[in-house]
Structure formats: structure tokens, C-alpha cells
Amino acid sequence: MPSISTSVLTRALPHLFALAIALYGGLLRLDAFVGKYGVIEQPALVRVATRDVAPIAASLRPSRVEWKREANPFVGGDPYNYLRFAREMTSFYQPHVREPVFLALTRGSLWLTGNQDIGVGVASAIGSTLAIYGVFLLGAAIFSPLCGLVAGALFAIELEVITWAPDGWRDDTFTATVVFAAWSLIRLRQDPTFSRALAAGVLCGVSCLTRITAVTFIVPAMIWMLIDNAPSARRRLLSRLGLATAMAVAVAGPYLVSCAIATGDPLFAINYHTVYYRAAEGVAFDQPMSAAGYLRSKMAARPIGVIDTAFIGLFVQPFAGKWNGFDAWLPYLGAILRSLSIAGLAIYPAFRDGRLTLVILLGSLVPYMVTWNLGDGSAFRFTMHAYPFFLVAAAMAPIGLVRFAANRWRDRSWQWPARPRHIAWTAAVALTAFLCGVTAYYSLPWYVVRENIAAGEATSLDTGPRDRVFFGDGWSPPHADGIVVRVATASPARVSVPLPAQRAYDLVLRIDPVVPEQPTTVQVLFNQRQAATLTLTSNPERMGSYRISLPASMVRAGNNELAIVTDPMVNAATAGPRFSWLDPASRLGVRLWYVRVLPDLSPGS
């Protein structure tokens, strides 16, 4: 009996720690709530929380963090609509443009707060707090309880997550449902029991009822579980996945049926929102259009542009837009965690649970990958649900390294559990994927620019992180100087210009002399032919703009070379403090912001 009790305690201890971490994170979210909305006097339970508990919560955050008071909270936007929809809610499975889980949570929070508008903030904060425990479960399932505890603690203290938590969005709740669904799917793959299949089905159904787009990670995850499994285990797993699917349909299906009966469209909650994205693009949105039809129209018009947007939306933007909420706790903590997360993500393909995790992560980002650059689509909240996967990877990397070292120390004959051939294959695939990704990241802008110009659209070759395909030798790295610029460090400094056809174009150069009080004359060559002679002057209010007309005879279809010849050049040491980031011995020509191509679409051009 004592040994059983000890075993139970050992298994329960990580969960108790995780609940303590979730409580701590909940207090931090309460602090943000009170900082933004003040003390709520009624009802009594809310008054005690906001007046008596909140001061304790305030002592738990970094002293330099302050919350900005919201004068008119929840006015306009989705939180206002959630309030209205929750108050109007007639039944859980009502046909509606918004899925029911967050509306029901908001309705319950309105009851808790005496029908005050702050109920929607309570609802989102509850979702954010639940997600903390879900992150622990996810990390524990993927790697170890310690990994889950570390990842959960990181999610609990991340200040940007905390900032969003009381603002009344459903994204915090969706994050919670995603991590719980992912945990249940990973556990089902590990041991496909009847109870785990039921749990996976229910949790996946709840995630769909928070955002119906959850199907984009649930369906691929289930298919992948069958593909990436031992043949001898597939029959049993298939039956359990069938049970999980049936349970998910039983949970989410009535909502789809009610939408189909009322609107004729079971995916009404997805397809309705194409109105917003079409409006953000400035195209007609007076007629209904399905999400599939919207994507087909975009692919037909700009296939390369869609591929580029999807690539960034899937692999770059969700990851790069995180990590800013740690540095208030400890300088450079965000950068350290970002590096650890990259290492952890690279480990994921080496084991089955890691590969399934990647399928879930990438699948969950599919609905946002082609709309992140429209309207408010790049907001942190839209990819908040991906953050737990990154944090688990960040926790897994050092814990895995320590575990490996400890095993090697205890047992000198210990070997890595995977076969060397499997490790080599995984490393080769990961390296190939990385190189392909880097190539796509830097090369796709060239094809996007050419496609846009071919469509008759004025298009800029902007300086920035992805401009290497345009700006090669003769230019400094891109540098933020109010705007992002490159500085010519050689003469000539060359720019590659992709043009789809041999016809006339106009170019606009946004360019300035290095020394403002010293006018500079530059020669502009296009495909080694003289295109213009420009005398550059400086205006402190705006960067210089110079238009150049190119006849068709000077242009070739494909890659064209624009060369800027500056004579004389200026020594960086004497050019002023603006250029202190460059080598003092450098010779400088001009500052360039962008080159803009204006297609000449006149008849006969």
C-alpha cells in the first residue's frame, strides 16, 4: 500500500506543480485585467478578486511593466460582437457566424459578472489561464513532465500573451483548445485505448466549435498517425481513430447541421469572413464567396504571390512575431528562447511524437497563411496558438541535451535510441528542408515582383530582410534609419530588376546624397546603357524621388541590371554620425530606399 501511494504521488506531483504555475499565470492575468479596467465593485466575488487579490498579483510582475488603462473597453471589433452575440445566444448549437464555445464561455462570464461588459474580458482571461495547464500537458506528452512544466511556466509569464488575455478575444480560448486537442492526439498515438480515443474526439470537437478551421490540423494529424506508424499497429489505431472521428462529429456536427439548415452552408462560419479579406484587398465583396473560391481566385490571379505569402505565413511570421514578452523579466531571454526553440524544432522530426507535433503545428497555421498580410491578419493573436509548440521546443532542447549527457555519464555504453541510419536520414531531410526554405525565402521576392509588374501593377523593389535577390555587391546591409535603406559602398552599385516583357517602363528611385549639404551627381545605367544623369539634393522632410523613363529598346525580358555610378564618393568617417554603423574606412555613394517600377501600359508600348 505505501508503494502504491508513493507511485500515485510521484505521478501527481508534476500536475500539482502545473496547477500552481497556472494559478501564478492566472494572477498575472488578473493584474493585467485590473490594470486595464480597474476595480469592479459588483458582484461581490468579482470585487474581492479585483480589489483584494489583484494587489497580490501586482507584486508578481516586473516593476517596470505597467498596464495602460482602457477608457472605453470592448468598443468596436470582435470583443464587442462577442458580447452582443453572447447576450443574444438562444442555444448552444444555434446557426451563427461565430462558433459557440467562446460565446457560451462569454455568456457564463456575463452571468458571473452581473451582465457587465467586462464579462468578455473574464472569458478570454479564463481561456488564457486554461491554456497554461494545456501547455504543460502538451510538453509532458511530447517529451517529459519537466519539459511541460518549463514550457507552461514560460507561457504563464509571457507578457504579450498576458496583455492579450483580458482583452475579450477568442484566440486565448482557441489556444487552449488547440493544445488540449494536440495533447489528446499525441497520447492516442502513443497508446490507442478506448478512453483516449473518446477524449481525443471530444477535445477535437470542442476545438472545432471554437474555430471550425481546427479541422485543418485535426484531419492531417489523424492521417499522419496512420502513415507514420508500424504496420502491425495500424489496424488497432485505425479503429480508435474511427471512434475519435465519430465522437468529434457528434460534438461538432450539430452546429454544422444547424448552419446548413439555416443558411444552406455548413461552413458558414468560415465562408462569411471572406467579406473582410476581400474588403482589405480593395476588391468587390458584395457577393458571397466561399473560402475555397476566394483562395482559387487568388491563385488564379497571382499564384507566385500566394505561394510566397503562404510560405511566410506558415514558416516565418508566426515564429518571428513572438518572443518579445520575455525581456522585461530578463534581458535577452527572448533571444535565448528563440534560439533554443529553433534547436528544438530541428529535433522534432527525429521521433514520431515530434513529427506528429509538426503536422499539428503546420496544419493549425494553414487558415492564416494566405491572409496574414491583409488588414489585421498579422496580429499576434491569430497565431497565438502556435506559441505553445515553440515554447515546448525551447524547453525540450536543453532538457534533452542534459538527459543525453546524463545517460552517457551513467552508462558509457549507452547509445542513442534511434538507429544511426535513421538519424542520418532524418538529418538529411531536415537539412534539405532548411536549405530549400532559405532558398525560397530569398529568391521568391524576385518572382513576385515580376508577376506583379506583369499584372500591370506599380511594384517596389524594397530594401529589407528579403532584398538580397535585388541588391548584391556594392551595397551595405539594409539598415533602419527611420526607413530601411541601403548605402552604396562601391561605384557602380548594382540592382537586379525583373521585368516580364520587353517594353517601355518608368522607374522611380527614392534616393538621397550621403552628405545632405553636398549635392551629388550620379549616372544611372540600365543594362550598361546610359539611362539618366541625376543631380541629387536633400530635403529633410522627405527622401528624394527621381523618375526615369526606359524605352523598350533598353529593356530585356527577365533580369535587368540597374547601375548607379557615383563620383566622387565620400569617406564614411567624414560622412557624419548617421553612418557610424559602417566601417569608417568605407567609401559611400548614395542612400537608397527603393526602386519602383511603373509599367507603361499605353497602346503600342
PDB file of N, CA and C in Angstrom, residues 64-122:
ATOM      1  N   ARG A  64       8.842  47.327 -13.884  1.00  0.00           N
ATOM      2  CA  ARG A  64       8.819  48.290 -14.988  1.00  0.00           C
ATOM      3  C   ARG A  64       7.654  48.071 -15.941  1.00  0.00           C
ATOM      4  N   VAL A  65       6.876  47.033 -15.722  1.00  0.00           N
ATOM      5  CA  VAL A  65       5.712  46.764 -16.567  1.00  0.00           C
ATOM      6  C   VAL A  65       4.500  47.485 -15.983  1.00  0.00           C
ATOM      7  N   GLU A  66       3.853  48.289 -16.793  1.00  0.00           N
ATOM      8  CA  GLU A  66       2.641  48.988 -16.370  1.00  0.00           C
ATOM      9  C   GLU A  66       1.563  48.768 -17.418  1.00  0.00           C
ATOM     10  N   TRP A  67       0.325  48.675 -16.954  1.00  0.00           N
ATOM     11  CA  TRP A  67      -0.797  48.451 -17.858  1.00  0.00           C
ATOM     12  C   TRP A  67      -1.488  49.763 -18.157  1.00  0.00           C
ATOM     13  N   LYS A  68      -1.828  49.963 -19.420  1.00  0.00           N
ATOM     14  CA  LYS A  68      -2.494  51.184 -19.830  1.00  0.00           C
ATOM     15  C   LYS A  68      -3.998  51.050 -19.606  1.00  0.00           C
ATOM     16  N   ARG A  69      -4.572  52.026 -18.878  1.00  0.00           N
ATOM     17  CA  ARG A  69      -5.994  51.993 -18.585  1.00  0.00           C
ATOM     18  C   ARG A  69      -6.803  52.193 -19.873  1.00  0.00           C
ATOM     19  N   GLU A  70      -7.786  51.326 -20.079  1.00  0.00           N
ATOM     20  CA  GLU A  70      -8.657  51.392 -21.248  1.00  0.00           C
ATOM     21  C   GLU A  70      -9.875  52.243 -20.904  1.00  0.00           C
ATOM     22  N   ALA A  71      -9.978  53.398 -21.556  1.00  0.00           N
ATOM     23  CA  ALA A  71     -11.088  54.306 -21.250  1.00  0.00           C
ATOM     24  C   ALA A  71     -12.422  53.756 -21.740  1.00  0.00           C
ATOM     25  N   ASN A  72     -12.425  53.141 -22.905  1.00  0.00           N
ATOM     26  CA  ASN A  72     -13.656  52.595 -23.492  1.00  0.00           C
ATOM     27  C   ASN A  72     -13.408  51.150 -23.920  1.00  0.00           C
ATOM     28  N   PRO A  73     -13.376  50.241 -22.966  1.00  0.00           N
ATOM     29  CA  PRO A  73     -13.039  48.850 -23.321  1.00  0.00           C
ATOM     30  C   PRO A  73     -14.130  48.184 -24.145  1.00  0.00           C
ATOM     31  N   PHE A  74     -13.687  47.294 -25.012  1.00  0.00           N
ATOM     32  CA  PHE A  74     -14.568  46.418 -25.802  1.00  0.00           C
ATOM     33  C   PHE A  74     -15.500  47.206 -26.713  1.00  0.00           C
ATOM     34  N   VAL A  75     -15.084  48.403 -27.124  1.00  0.00           N
ATOM     35  CA  VAL A  75     -15.902  49.194 -28.044  1.00  0.00           C
ATOM     36  C   VAL A  75     -15.402  48.933 -29.452  1.00  0.00           C
ATOM     37  N   GLY A  76     -16.259  48.360 -30.306  1.00  0.00           N
ATOM     38  CA  GLY A  76     -15.877  48.047 -31.677  1.00  0.00           C
ATOM     39  C   GLY A  76     -15.083  46.762 -31.759  1.00  0.00           C
ATOM     40  N   GLY A  77     -15.041  46.195 -32.941  1.00  0.00           N
ATOM     41  CA  GLY A  77     -14.262  44.991 -33.173  1.00  0.00           C
ATOM     42  C   GLY A  77     -14.929  43.743 -32.641  1.00  0.00           C
ATOM     43  N   ASP A  78     -14.206  42.639 -32.671  1.00  0.00           N
ATOM     44  CA  ASP A  78     -14.752  41.347 -32.294  1.00  0.00           C
ATOM     45  C   ASP A  78     -15.221  41.267 -30.842  1.00  0.00           C
ATOM     46  N   PRO A  79     -14.475  41.793 -29.843  1.00  0.00           N
ATOM     47  CA  PRO A  79     -14.973  41.684 -28.462  1.00  0.00           C
ATOM     48  C   PRO A  79     -16.375  42.273 -28.285  1.00  0.00           C
ATOM     49  N   TYR A  80     -16.642  43.381 -28.934  1.00  0.00           N
ATOM     50  CA  TYR A  80     -17.989  43.967 -28.862  1.00  0.00           C
ATOM     51  C   TYR A  80     -19.012  43.005 -29.464  1.00  0.00           C
ATOM     52  N   ASN A  81     -18.655  42.397 -30.592  1.00  0.00           N
ATOM     53  CA  ASN A  81     -19.576  41.449 -31.222  1.00  0.00           C
ATOM     54  C   ASN A  81     -19.780  40.206 -30.364  1.00  0.00           C
ATOM     55  N   TYR A  82     -18.706  39.730 -29.707  1.00  0.00           N
ATOM     56  CA  TYR A  82     -18.861  38.576 -28.840  1.00  0.00           C
ATOM     57  C   TYR A  82     -19.844  38.874 -27.708  1.00  0.00           C
ATOM     58  N   LEU A  83     -19.757  40.082 -27.159  1.00  0.00           N
ATOM     59  CA  LEU A  83     -20.704  40.479 -26.116  1.00  0.00           C
ATOM     60  C   LEU A  83     -22.134  40.446 -26.646  1.00  0.00           C
ATOM     61  N   ARG A  84     -22.326  41.052 -27.794  1.00  0.00           N
ATOM     62  CA  ARG A  84     -23.675  41.105 -28.363  1.00  0.00           C
ATOM     63  C   ARG A  84     -24.187  39.713 -28.693  1.00  0.00           C
ATOM     64  N   PHE A  85     -23.334  38.909 -29.330  1.00  0.00           N
ATOM     65  CA  PHE A  85     -23.762  37.573 -29.725  1.00  0.00           C
ATOM     66  C   PHE A  85     -24.038  36.686 -28.503  1.00  0.00           C
ATOM     67  N   ALA A  86     -23.200  36.828 -27.457  1.00  0.00           N
ATOM     68  CA  ALA A  86     -23.401  36.017 -26.258  1.00  0.00           C
ATOM     69  C   ALA A  86     -24.725  36.364 -25.584  1.00  0.00           C
ATOM     70  N   ARG A  87     -25.050  37.645 -25.542  1.00  0.00           N
ATOM     71  CA  ARG A  87     -26.315  38.052 -24.928  1.00  0.00           C
ATOM     72  C   ARG A  87     -27.519  37.605 -25.755  1.00  0.00           C
ATOM     73  N   GLU A  88     -27.324  37.491 -27.063  1.00  0.00           N
ATOM     74  CA  GLU A  88     -28.418  37.081 -27.949  1.00  0.00           C
ATOM     75  C   GLU A  88     -28.506  35.568 -28.113  1.00  0.00           C
ATOM     76  N   MET A  89     -27.565  34.833 -27.544  1.00  0.00           N
ATOM     77  CA  MET A  89     -27.468  33.390 -27.770  1.00  0.00           C
ATOM     78  C   MET A  89     -28.750  32.679 -27.311  1.00  0.00           C
ATOM     79  N   THR A  90     -29.316  31.886 -28.209  1.00  0.00           N
ATOM     80  CA  THR A  90     -30.566  31.183 -27.901  1.00  0.00           C
ATOM     81  C   THR A  90     -30.343  29.725 -27.544  1.00  0.00           C
ATOM     82  N   SER A  91     -29.303  29.117 -28.120  1.00  0.00           N
ATOM     83  CA  SER A  91     -28.967  27.732 -27.813  1.00  0.00           C
ATOM     84  C   SER A  91     -27.516  27.499 -28.193  1.00  0.00           C
ATOM     85  N   PHE A  92     -26.927  26.439 -27.628  1.00  0.00           N
ATOM     86  CA  PHE A  92     -25.510  26.201 -27.875  1.00  0.00           C
ATOM     87  C   PHE A  92     -25.240  25.950 -29.350  1.00  0.00           C
ATOM     88  N   TYR A  93     -26.084  25.171 -29.998  1.00  0.00           N
ATOM     89  CA  TYR A  93     -25.849  24.797 -31.392  1.00  0.00           C
ATOM     90  C   TYR A  93     -26.631  25.682 -32.367  1.00  0.00           C
ATOM     91  N   GLN A  94     -26.887  26.907 -31.974  1.00  0.00           N
ATOM     92  CA  GLN A  94     -27.606  27.818 -32.865  1.00  0.00           C
ATOM     93  C   GLN A  94     -26.813  28.046 -34.145  1.00  0.00           C
ATOM     94  N   PRO A  95     -27.473  28.222 -35.288  1.00  0.00           N
ATOM     95  CA  PRO A  95     -26.752  28.582 -36.518  1.00  0.00           C
ATOM     96  C   PRO A  95     -26.249  30.011 -36.395  1.00  0.00           C
ATOM     97  N   HIS A  96     -24.976  30.206 -36.548  1.00  0.00           N
ATOM     98  CA  HIS A  96     -24.424  31.541 -36.292  1.00  0.00           C
ATOM     99  C   HIS A  96     -23.101  31.702 -37.008  1.00  0.00           C
ATOM    100  N   VAL A  97     -22.729  32.960 -37.244  1.00  0.00           N
ATOM    101  CA  VAL A  97     -21.468  33.268 -37.897  1.00  0.00           C
ATOM    102  C   VAL A  97     -20.280  33.006 -36.974  1.00  0.00           C
ATOM    103  N   ARG A  98     -20.516  32.918 -35.665  1.00  0.00           N
ATOM    104  CA  ARG A  98     -19.463  32.619 -34.703  1.00  0.00           C
ATOM    105  C   ARG A  98     -19.734  31.264 -34.044  1.00  0.00           C
ATOM    106  N   GLU A  99     -18.684  30.468 -33.944  1.00  0.00           N
ATOM    107  CA  GLU A  99     -18.809  29.165 -33.319  1.00  0.00           C
ATOM    108  C   GLU A  99     -19.162  29.324 -31.834  1.00  0.00           C
ATOM    109  N   PRO A 100     -19.774  28.298 -31.207  1.00  0.00           N
ATOM    110  CA  PRO A 100     -20.450  28.514 -29.928  1.00  0.00           C
ATOM    111  C   PRO A 100     -19.593  28.484 -28.669  1.00  0.00           C
ATOM    112  N   VAL A 101     -18.401  27.877 -28.681  1.00  0.00           N
ATOM    113  CA  VAL A 101     -17.694  27.672 -27.419  1.00  0.00           C
ATOM    114  C   VAL A 101     -17.362  28.990 -26.737  1.00  0.00           C
ATOM    115  N   PHE A 102     -16.759  29.931 -27.446  1.00  0.00           N
ATOM    116  CA  PHE A 102     -16.398  31.186 -26.793  1.00  0.00           C
ATOM    117  C   PHE A 102     -17.629  32.023 -26.463  1.00  0.00           C
ATOM    118  N   LEU A 103     -18.662  31.932 -27.284  1.00  0.00           N
ATOM    119  CA  LEU A 103     -19.896  32.641 -26.958  1.00  0.00           C
ATOM    120  C   LEU A 103     -20.491  32.093 -25.666  1.00  0.00           C
ATOM    121  N   ALA A 104     -20.480  30.763 -25.512  1.00  0.00           N
ATOM    122  CA  ALA A 104     -21.004  30.169 -24.281  1.00  0.00           C
ATOM    123  C   ALA A 104     -20.142  30.547 -23.083  1.00  0.00           C
ATOM    124  N   LEU A 105     -18.816  30.559 -23.261  1.00  0.00           N
ATOM    125  CA  LEU A 105     -17.920  30.960 -22.179  1.00  0.00           C
ATOM    126  C   LEU A 105     -18.166  32.420 -21.801  1.00  0.00           C
ATOM    127  N   THR A 106     -18.371  33.266 -22.798  1.00  0.00           N
ATOM    128  CA  THR A 106     -18.676  34.673 -22.526  1.00  0.00           C
ATOM    129  C   THR A 106     -20.019  34.817 -21.814  1.00  0.00           C
ATOM    130  N   ARG A 107     -20.997  34.045 -22.237  1.00  0.00           N
ATOM    131  CA  ARG A 107     -22.309  34.101 -21.588  1.00  0.00           C
ATOM    132  C   ARG A 107     -22.202  33.701 -20.113  1.00  0.00           C
ATOM    133  N   GLY A 108     -21.425  32.661 -19.827  1.00  0.00           N
ATOM    134  CA  GLY A 108     -21.212  32.271 -18.439  1.00  0.00           C
ATOM    135  C   GLY A 108     -20.484  33.346 -17.651  1.00  0.00           C
ATOM    136  N   SER A 109     -19.508  33.999 -18.282  1.00  0.00           N
ATOM    137  CA  SER A 109     -18.765  35.063 -17.609  1.00  0.00           C
ATOM    138  C   SER A 109     -19.642  36.292 -17.389  1.00  0.00           C
ATOM    139  N   LEU A 110     -20.571  36.552 -18.294  1.00  0.00           N
ATOM    140  CA  LEU A 110     -21.526  37.643 -18.083  1.00  0.00           C
ATOM    141  C   LEU A 110     -22.398  37.364 -16.864  1.00  0.00           C
ATOM    142  N   TRP A 111     -22.809  36.107 -16.721  1.00  0.00           N
ATOM    143  CA  TRP A 111     -23.577  35.747 -15.525  1.00  0.00           C
ATOM    144  C   TRP A 111     -22.738  35.950 -14.267  1.00  0.00           C
ATOM    145  N   LEU A 112     -21.477  35.589 -14.330  1.00  0.00           N
ATOM    146  CA  LEU A 112     -20.582  35.707 -13.185  1.00  0.00           C
ATOM    147  C   LEU A 112     -20.347  37.164 -12.795  1.00  0.00           C
ATOM    148  N   THR A 113     -20.345  38.057 -13.777  1.00  0.00           N
ATOM    149  CA  THR A 113     -20.022  39.464 -13.531  1.00  0.00           C
ATOM    150  C   THR A 113     -21.259  40.364 -13.500  1.00  0.00           C
ATOM    151  N   GLY A 114     -22.425  39.779 -13.371  1.00  0.00           N
ATOM    152  CA  GLY A 114     -23.628  40.604 -13.304  1.00  0.00           C
ATOM    153  C   GLY A 114     -23.970  41.266 -14.618  1.00  0.00           C
ATOM    154  N   ASN A 115     -23.700  40.566 -15.718  1.00  0.00           N
ATOM    155  CA  ASN A 115     -24.017  41.050 -17.074  1.00  0.00           C
ATOM    156  C   ASN A 115     -23.276  42.333 -17.447  1.00  0.00           C
ATOM    157  N   GLN A 116     -22.106  42.548 -16.858  1.00  0.00           N
ATOM    158  CA  GLN A 116     -21.281  43.700 -17.236  1.00  0.00           C
ATOM    159  C   GLN A 116     -20.407  43.332 -18.435  1.00  0.00           C
ATOM    160  N   ASP A 117     -20.066  44.352 -19.217  1.00  0.00           N
ATOM    161  CA  ASP A 117     -19.278  44.110 -20.420  1.00  0.00           C
ATOM    162  C   ASP A 117     -17.933  43.460 -20.124  1.00  0.00           C
ATOM    163  N   ILE A 118     -17.410  43.667 -18.926  1.00  0.00           N
ATOM    164  CA  ILE A 118     -16.101  43.090 -18.611  1.00  0.00           C
ATOM    165  C   ILE A 118     -16.166  41.562 -18.587  1.00  0.00           C
ATOM    166  N   GLY A 119     -17.363  41.006 -18.695  1.00  0.00           N
ATOM    167  CA  GLY A 119     -17.502  39.550 -18.760  1.00  0.00           C
ATOM    168  C   GLY A 119     -16.734  38.942 -19.910  1.00  0.00           C
ATOM    169  N   VAL A 120     -16.669  39.643 -21.055  1.00  0.00           N
ATOM    170  CA  VAL A 120     -15.940  39.087 -22.201  1.00  0.00           C
ATOM    171  C   VAL A 120     -14.444  39.070 -21.923  1.00  0.00           C
ATOM    172  N   GLY A 121     -13.946  40.054 -21.125  1.00  0.00           N
ATOM    173  CA  GLY A 121     -12.548  40.039 -20.720  1.00  0.00           C
ATOM    174  C   GLY A 121     -12.255  38.910 -19.750  1.00  0.00           C
ATOM    175  N   VAL A 122     -13.205  38.627 -18.867  1.00  0.00           N
ATOM    176  CA  VAL A 122     -13.069  37.493 -17.953  1.00  0.00           C
ATOM    177  C   VAL A 122     -13.011  36.188 -18.754  1.00  0.00           C
TER     178      VAL A 122
END
